[in-house]
Amino acid sequence: GAGVSQTPSNKVTEKGKYVELRCDPISGHTALYWYRQSLGQGPEFLIYFQGTGAADDSGLPNDRFFAVRPEGSVSTLKIQRTERGDSAVYLCASSLTPGTSGRSGELFFGEGSRLTVL
Amino acid sequence: AQKITQTQPGMFVQEKEAVTLDCTYDTSDQSYGLFWYKQPSSGEMIFLIYQGSYDEQNATEGRYSLNFQKARKSANLVISASQLGDSAMYFCAMRGHNTDKLIFGTGTRLQVFP
């Protein structure tokens, strides 16, 4: 497809389990972002990739959260020992160029992966 | 630190009327960008409009315009001729200078009624 694709769309897991969420960005987009959106809140920045490297991971809440982008395209967000507070929609976005203060930094979002931790 | 504030949790507007959604921001950067996104019930974030801090004119995109008042650090979104399909959450966001992440506000839920 032409847009950002995220899988799974819904994931229900038990507390303590390991979860992987996948993001397939728009072809050719070098920048990839992960956000977390809790109910009634705006998206909260987690991590940003430029190519294969994490350029800014300052939003990851703790060391249970990790993300990779080994070939500079698809990215996986990994959550270890899930907690009920991790329940949220995890949004992925990509952009054509690294963020600047210009229009070219516009982010294109996927529809998100809804994670529920029981 | 950068911050976006949206003080209207919810707004109602009648179809075909105009509505203004408020957004104020805080940054010490001289160069920055301001964005508005729409999030319908499907969950996808849809880009609406962008304003650069050095742009002299207010941005417009079809029925959307951005009322940018730099001295007051406000970037309100104006939607003209509201349509039922405009009912959604609306988020204001900012990207500062030398940073690549967008910081979002808490959003405003707009409901358009016939």
Coordinates of C-alpha atoms in Angstrom, one line a residue:
Chain A
G1 CA 0.0 0.0 0.0
A2 CA 0.9 3.6 -0.3
G3 CA 0.6 4.6 3.3
V4 CA 2.2 3.7 6.6
S5 CA 1.2 0.2 7.6
Q6 CA 1.1 -1.1 11.2
T7 CA 0.6 -4.6 12.5
P8 CA -1.1 -5.9 14.4
S9 CA -4.0 -3.5 14.6
N10 CA -5.0 -4.9 17.9
K11 CA -3.0 -6.9 20.5
V12 CA -4.3 -8.2 23.8
T13 CA -1.7 -9.7 26.1
E14 CA -1.2 -10.6 29.7
K15 CA 0.9 -8.7 32.2
G16 CA 4.5 -9.7 32.0
K17 CA 4.4 -10.9 28.4
Y18 CA 6.7 -9.7 25.6
V19 CA 5.1 -7.8 22.7
E20 CA 6.4 -6.7 19.3
L21 CA 4.7 -4.0 17.1
R22 CA 5.7 -3.6 13.5
C23 CA 5.7 -0.5 11.3
D24 CA 6.2 -0.5 7.6
P25 CA 6.8 3.2 6.5
I26 CA 6.1 4.8 3.2
S27 CA 8.6 3.7 0.6
G28 CA 11.6 6.1 0.4
H29 CA 10.9 7.8 3.7
T30 CA 14.1 8.0 5.7
A31 CA 12.7 9.2 9.0
L32 CA 10.5 7.0 11.2
Y33 CA 8.8 7.9 14.4
W34 CA 7.0 6.0 17.2
Y35 CA 4.4 7.7 19.4
R36 CA 2.1 6.4 22.1
Q37 CA -1.4 7.7 22.6
S38 CA -3.3 7.0 25.7
L39 CA -7.1 7.5 25.9
G40 CA -8.0 11.1 25.8
Q41 CA -4.4 12.3 25.3
G42 CA -2.3 13.6 22.5
P43 CA 0.4 11.4 20.9
E44 CA 3.5 11.2 23.1
F45 CA 6.8 10.9 21.4
L46 CA 8.8 7.7 22.0
I47 CA 11.7 7.4 19.5
Y48 CA 12.8 8.7 16.1
F49 CA 15.0 6.9 13.5
Q50 CA 16.9 8.5 10.7
G51 CA 17.9 5.6 8.5
T52 CA 18.9 2.6 10.7
G53 CA 20.0 4.6 13.8
A54 CA 17.9 5.9 16.6
A55 CA 18.5 9.7 16.4
D56 CA 16.4 10.5 19.5
D57 CA 15.1 7.9 22.0
S58 CA 14.4 10.4 24.7
G59 CA 10.8 9.5 24.9
L60 CA 11.1 5.8 25.7
P61 CA 9.7 5.5 29.2
N62 CA 12.1 2.9 30.6
D63 CA 14.4 0.1 29.6
R64 CA 11.5 -2.3 28.9
F65 CA 10.9 -0.4 25.7
F66 CA 13.2 -0.9 22.7
A67 CA 12.9 -0.2 19.0
V68 CA 15.0 -1.3 16.0
R69 CA 15.1 -0.5 12.3
P70 CA 17.9 -2.8 11.0
E71 CA 17.6 -2.1 7.3
G72 CA 16.4 1.5 7.4
S73 CA 12.8 0.6 6.4
V74 CA 10.6 -1.6 8.6
S75 CA 10.8 -0.9 12.4
T76 CA 9.8 -3.0 15.3
L77 CA 8.8 -1.6 18.7
K78 CA 9.5 -4.2 21.5
I79 CA 8.0 -4.1 24.9
Q80 CA 9.3 -6.5 27.6
R81 CA 7.5 -7.5 30.8
T82 CA 4.4 -5.6 29.8
E83 CA 2.4 -3.7 32.4
R84 CA -1.2 -2.6 32.5
G85 CA 0.0 1.0 32.2
D86 CA 1.5 0.1 28.8
S87 CA -2.0 -0.2 27.3
A88 CA -2.4 2.5 24.6
V89 CA -2.4 3.0 20.9
Y90 CA 1.1 2.9 19.5
L91 CA 1.4 5.2 16.4
C92 CA 4.1 5.0 13.8
A93 CA 4.8 7.8 11.4
S94 CA 7.3 8.4 8.6
S95 CA 8.6 11.4 6.7
L96 CA 10.5 12.0 3.5
T97 CA 13.3 14.1 5.0
P98 CA 14.6 14.6 8.5
G99 CA 12.7 17.0 10.6
T100 CA 13.4 20.6 9.9
S101 CA 11.2 23.6 10.4
G102 CA 9.9 23.2 6.9
R103 CA 6.9 21.6 5.3
S104 CA 9.0 18.7 4.1
G105 CA 9.1 17.5 7.7
E106 CA 5.4 16.6 7.6
L107 CA 4.7 13.3 9.3
F108 CA 2.5 10.6 7.7
F109 CA 0.9 8.4 10.3
G110 CA -0.4 4.8 10.3
E111 CA -3.6 3.8 11.9
G112 CA -1.9 2.5 15.0
S113 CA -1.6 -0.7 17.0
R114 CA -3.9 -0.9 20.0
L115 CA -2.2 -2.7 22.8
T116 CA -4.3 -4.0 25.8
V117 CA -2.4 -5.5 28.7
L118 CA -4.7 -7.5 31.0
Chain B
A1 CA 11.3 22.8 26.9
Q2 CA 8.6 23.0 24.4
K3 CA 4.9 22.8 25.2
I4 CA 1.6 22.9 23.3
T5 CA -1.6 23.9 25.1
Q6 CA -5.1 23.3 23.9
T7 CA -7.6 24.6 26.4
Q8 CA -10.8 23.4 24.7
P9 CA -11.5 19.8 25.4
G10 CA -14.6 19.9 23.2
M11 CA -16.3 22.3 20.7
F12 CA -19.6 22.2 19.0
V13 CA -20.4 24.0 15.7
Q14 CA -23.4 24.0 13.4
E15 CA -22.9 22.8 9.9
K16 CA -21.8 25.5 7.4
E17 CA -20.6 27.8 10.3
A18 CA -16.9 28.6 11.0
V19 CA -15.1 27.5 14.1
T20 CA -11.8 28.4 15.8
L21 CA -9.8 25.8 17.7
D22 CA -7.3 27.4 20.1
C23 CA -3.6 26.5 20.4
T24 CA -0.8 28.2 22.3
Y25 CA 2.8 27.1 22.5
D26 CA 5.9 27.7 24.4
T27 CA 9.4 27.6 23.1
S28 CA 12.7 29.5 23.3
D29 CA 13.6 28.6 19.8
Q30 CA 13.5 31.4 17.2
S31 CA 12.8 29.0 14.4
Y32 CA 10.1 26.4 14.7
G33 CA 7.1 24.9 12.9
L34 CA 3.5 24.5 13.9
F35 CA 1.2 21.8 12.6
W36 CA -2.5 20.8 12.9
Y37 CA -3.6 17.2 12.6
K38 CA -7.1 15.7 12.5
Q39 CA -7.8 12.4 14.0
P40 CA -11.2 10.8 13.1
S41 CA -12.6 7.9 14.9
S42 CA -10.6 5.5 12.7
G43 CA -7.5 6.7 14.6
E44 CA -5.3 7.8 11.7
M45 CA -3.6 11.2 12.1
I46 CA -4.3 13.4 9.1
F47 CA -2.1 16.4 8.4
L48 CA -4.1 19.6 7.8
I49 CA -1.9 22.6 7.7
Y50 CA 1.6 23.9 8.5
Q51 CA 3.0 27.3 9.6
G52 CA 6.6 28.2 9.8
S53 CA 7.7 30.7 12.4
Y54 CA 9.2 32.9 9.8
D55 CA 6.3 32.8 7.4
E56 CA 4.9 36.3 7.1
Q57 CA 1.5 35.2 6.0
N58 CA -1.0 33.0 7.7
A59 CA -1.1 29.5 6.2
T60 CA -4.3 28.4 4.3
E61 CA -5.3 25.0 2.9
G62 CA -8.7 25.0 1.5
R63 CA -11.2 25.4 4.3
Y64 CA -8.5 25.5 6.9
S65 CA -6.5 28.5 7.9
L66 CA -4.1 29.1 10.7
N67 CA -4.4 32.3 12.7
F68 CA -0.7 32.8 13.6
Q69 CA 0.0 35.4 16.3
K70 CA 3.7 35.1 17.0
A71 CA 3.9 37.7 19.8
R72 CA 1.1 35.9 21.6
K73 CA 2.5 32.5 20.8
S74 CA -0.8 31.3 19.4
A75 CA -1.6 29.3 16.3
N76 CA -5.3 28.9 16.2
L77 CA -7.0 26.7 13.5
V78 CA -10.0 28.2 11.7
I79 CA -12.3 25.8 9.9
S80 CA -14.7 27.6 7.6
A81 CA -18.0 26.2 6.3
S82 CA -18.0 23.2 8.7
Q83 CA -19.1 19.9 7.4
L84 CA -20.4 16.8 9.3
G85 CA -17.2 15.0 8.3
D86 CA -15.2 17.5 10.2
S87 CA -16.3 15.9 13.4
A88 CA -13.0 14.5 14.9
M89 CA -10.2 15.2 17.4
Y90 CA -7.9 18.0 16.4
F91 CA -4.3 18.2 17.6
C92 CA -1.9 21.1 17.5
A93 CA 1.8 20.2 17.3
M94 CA 5.2 21.9 17.2
R95 CA 8.6 21.1 16.0
G96 CA 11.4 23.2 17.4
H97 CA 14.7 24.1 15.8
N98 CA 17.3 21.4 15.6
T99 CA 14.9 18.7 16.7
D100 CA 13.0 16.2 14.7
K101 CA 10.1 15.3 16.9
L102 CA 6.7 16.8 17.0
I103 CA 5.3 17.7 20.4
F104 CA 1.5 17.4 20.5
G105 CA -1.2 19.1 22.6
T106 CA -4.0 17.2 24.3
G107 CA -6.4 17.9 21.5
T108 CA -9.9 19.3 21.0
R109 CA -12.9 17.2 20.1
L110 CA -15.0 19.0 17.5
Q111 CA -18.6 18.0 16.9
V112 CA -20.5 19.4 13.9
F113 CA -24.2 19.1 14.1
P114 CA -26.8 19.6 11.3

